[in-house]
PDB file of C-alpha atoms in Angstrom:
ATOM      1  CA  MET A   1       0.000   0.000   0.000  1.00 88.00           C
ATOM      2  CA  ASP A   2       1.367   3.392  -1.008  1.00 92.00           C
ATOM      3  CA  ILE A   3      -0.059   6.770  -0.057  1.00 95.00           C
ATOM      4  CA  TYR A   4       1.285   9.777  -1.931  1.00 93.00           C
ATOM      5  CA  LYS A   5       0.893  13.520  -1.529  1.00 93.00           C
ATOM      6  CA  LEU A   6       0.096  14.762  -5.020  1.00 83.00           C
ATOM      7  CA  GLU A   7       2.602  17.319  -6.231  1.00 86.00           C
ATOM      8  CA  GLY A   8       0.892  20.590  -6.976  1.00 84.00           C
ATOM      9  CA  GLY A   9      -2.458  19.143  -5.982  1.00 80.00           C
ATOM     10  CA  ASP A  10      -4.819  19.212  -3.079  1.00 84.00           C
ATOM     11  CA  GLY A  11      -4.959  15.690  -1.829  1.00 93.00           C
ATOM     12  CA  TRP A  12      -3.458  12.313  -1.245  1.00 95.00           C
ATOM     13  CA  SER A  13      -3.493   9.351  -3.624  1.00 94.00           C
ATOM     14  CA  LEU A  14      -3.920   5.723  -2.565  1.00 94.00           C
ATOM     15  CA  GLU A  15      -2.340   2.845  -4.480  1.00 92.00           C
ATOM     16  CA  VAL A  16      -2.154  -0.861  -3.736  1.00 87.00           C
ATOM     17  CA  VAL A  17       0.438  -2.882  -5.645  1.00 84.00           C
ATOM     18  CA  THR A  18      -0.060  -6.645  -5.643  1.00 80.00           C
ATOM     19  CA  GLU A  19       2.720  -9.192  -5.391  1.00 78.00           C
ATOM     20  CA  ASN A  20       2.618  -9.691  -9.181  1.00 78.00           C
ATOM     21  CA  GLY A  21       2.991  -5.947  -9.839  1.00 80.00           C
ATOM     22  CA  THR A  22      -0.625  -5.005 -10.555  1.00 80.00           C
ATOM     23  CA  SER A  23      -1.239  -1.404  -9.501  1.00 84.00           C
ATOM     24  CA  ILE A  24      -4.681  -0.478  -8.179  1.00 85.00           C
ATOM     25  CA  VAL A  25      -5.161   3.278  -7.752  1.00 89.00           C
ATOM     26  CA  TRP A  26      -8.251   4.921  -6.289  1.00 91.00           C
ATOM     27  CA  ASP A  27      -9.891   7.527  -8.523  1.00 89.00           C
ATOM     28  CA  ASP A  28     -10.675   9.746  -5.544  1.00 89.00           C
ATOM     29  CA  VAL A  29      -8.078  11.779  -3.711  1.00 93.00           C
ATOM     30  CA  PHE A  30      -8.148  12.009   0.069  1.00 95.00           C
ATOM     31  CA  GLU A  31      -7.978  14.919   2.486  1.00 94.00           C
ATOM     32  CA  ASP A  32      -4.949  13.509   4.274  1.00 93.00           C
ATOM     33  CA  ASP A  33      -2.846  10.374   4.531  1.00 94.00           C
ATOM     34  CA  GLN A  34      -4.803   9.010   7.499  1.00 96.00           C
ATOM     35  CA  VAL A  35      -8.105   9.141   5.579  1.00 96.00           C
ATOM     36  CA  ALA A  36      -6.458   7.318   2.654  1.00 95.00           C
ATOM     37  CA  PHE A  37      -5.090   4.660   5.016  1.00 94.00           C
ATOM     38  CA  GLU A  38      -8.500   4.194   6.644  1.00 95.00           C
ATOM     39  CA  GLU A  39     -10.087   3.746   3.181  1.00 92.00           C
ATOM     40  CA  ALA A  40      -7.604   0.995   2.327  1.00 89.00           C
ATOM     41  CA  ILE A  41      -8.235  -0.788   5.630  1.00 91.00           C
ATOM     42  CA  SER A  42     -11.999  -0.389   5.208  1.00 91.00           C
ATOM     43  CA  THR A  43     -11.806  -1.912   1.714  1.00 86.00           C
ATOM     44  CA  ILE A  44      -9.754  -4.842   2.968  1.00 85.00           C
ATOM     45  CA  ARG A  45     -12.213  -5.448   5.805  1.00 89.00           C
ATOM     46  CA  SER A  46     -15.312  -5.219   3.606  1.00 88.00           C
ATOM     47  CA  GLU A  47     -14.057  -6.952   0.444  1.00 81.00           C
ATOM     48  CA  GLY A  48     -11.097  -8.940   1.715  1.00 79.00           C
ATOM     49  CA  ALA A  49      -7.550  -8.924   0.438  1.00 74.00           C
ATOM     50  CA  PHE A  50      -8.733 -11.070  -2.482  1.00 73.00           C
ATOM     51  CA  ALA A  51     -10.252  -7.924  -3.989  1.00 70.00           C
ATOM     52  CA  PHE A  52      -6.697  -6.780  -4.705  1.00 72.00           C
ATOM     53  CA  ALA A  53      -5.356 -10.189  -5.661  1.00 69.00           C
ATOM     54  CA  ASN A  54      -7.688 -10.650  -8.627  1.00 60.00           C
ATOM     55  CA  GLY A  55      -7.230  -7.069  -9.810  1.00 53.00           C
ATOM     56  CA  GLY A  56     -10.924  -6.290 -10.062  1.00 53.00           C
ATOM     57  CA  SER A  57     -12.862  -5.701 -13.251  1.00 54.00           C
ATOM     58  CA  ASN A  58     -11.306  -2.340 -14.119  1.00 52.00           C
ATOM     59  CA  VAL A  59      -7.652  -3.349 -14.319  1.00 55.00           C
ATOM     60  CA  VAL A  60      -5.829  -2.364 -17.496  1.00 55.00           C
ATOM     61  CA  PRO A  61      -2.617  -4.382 -17.863  1.00 57.00           C
ATOM     62  CA  PHE A  62       0.562  -2.626 -18.929  1.00 56.00           C
ATOM     63  CA  LYS A  63       2.022  -3.664 -22.269  1.00 59.00           C
ATOM     64  CA  GLN A  64       5.201  -5.637 -21.850  1.00 58.00           C
TER      65      GLN A  64
END
């Protein structure tokens, strides 16, 4: 899980990178890093870690 302060922006970005390198980035930005962290934990609790493992239905793979 990575939480970034957006350069030149007003918010924090949340990204989860799976063990096989799939990057899952939230569309929304968050008020601060704690809110982003709580969203990640909430998602894991409600959907389980498997939600990240399968990449979800909106994953666009990078060309290799």
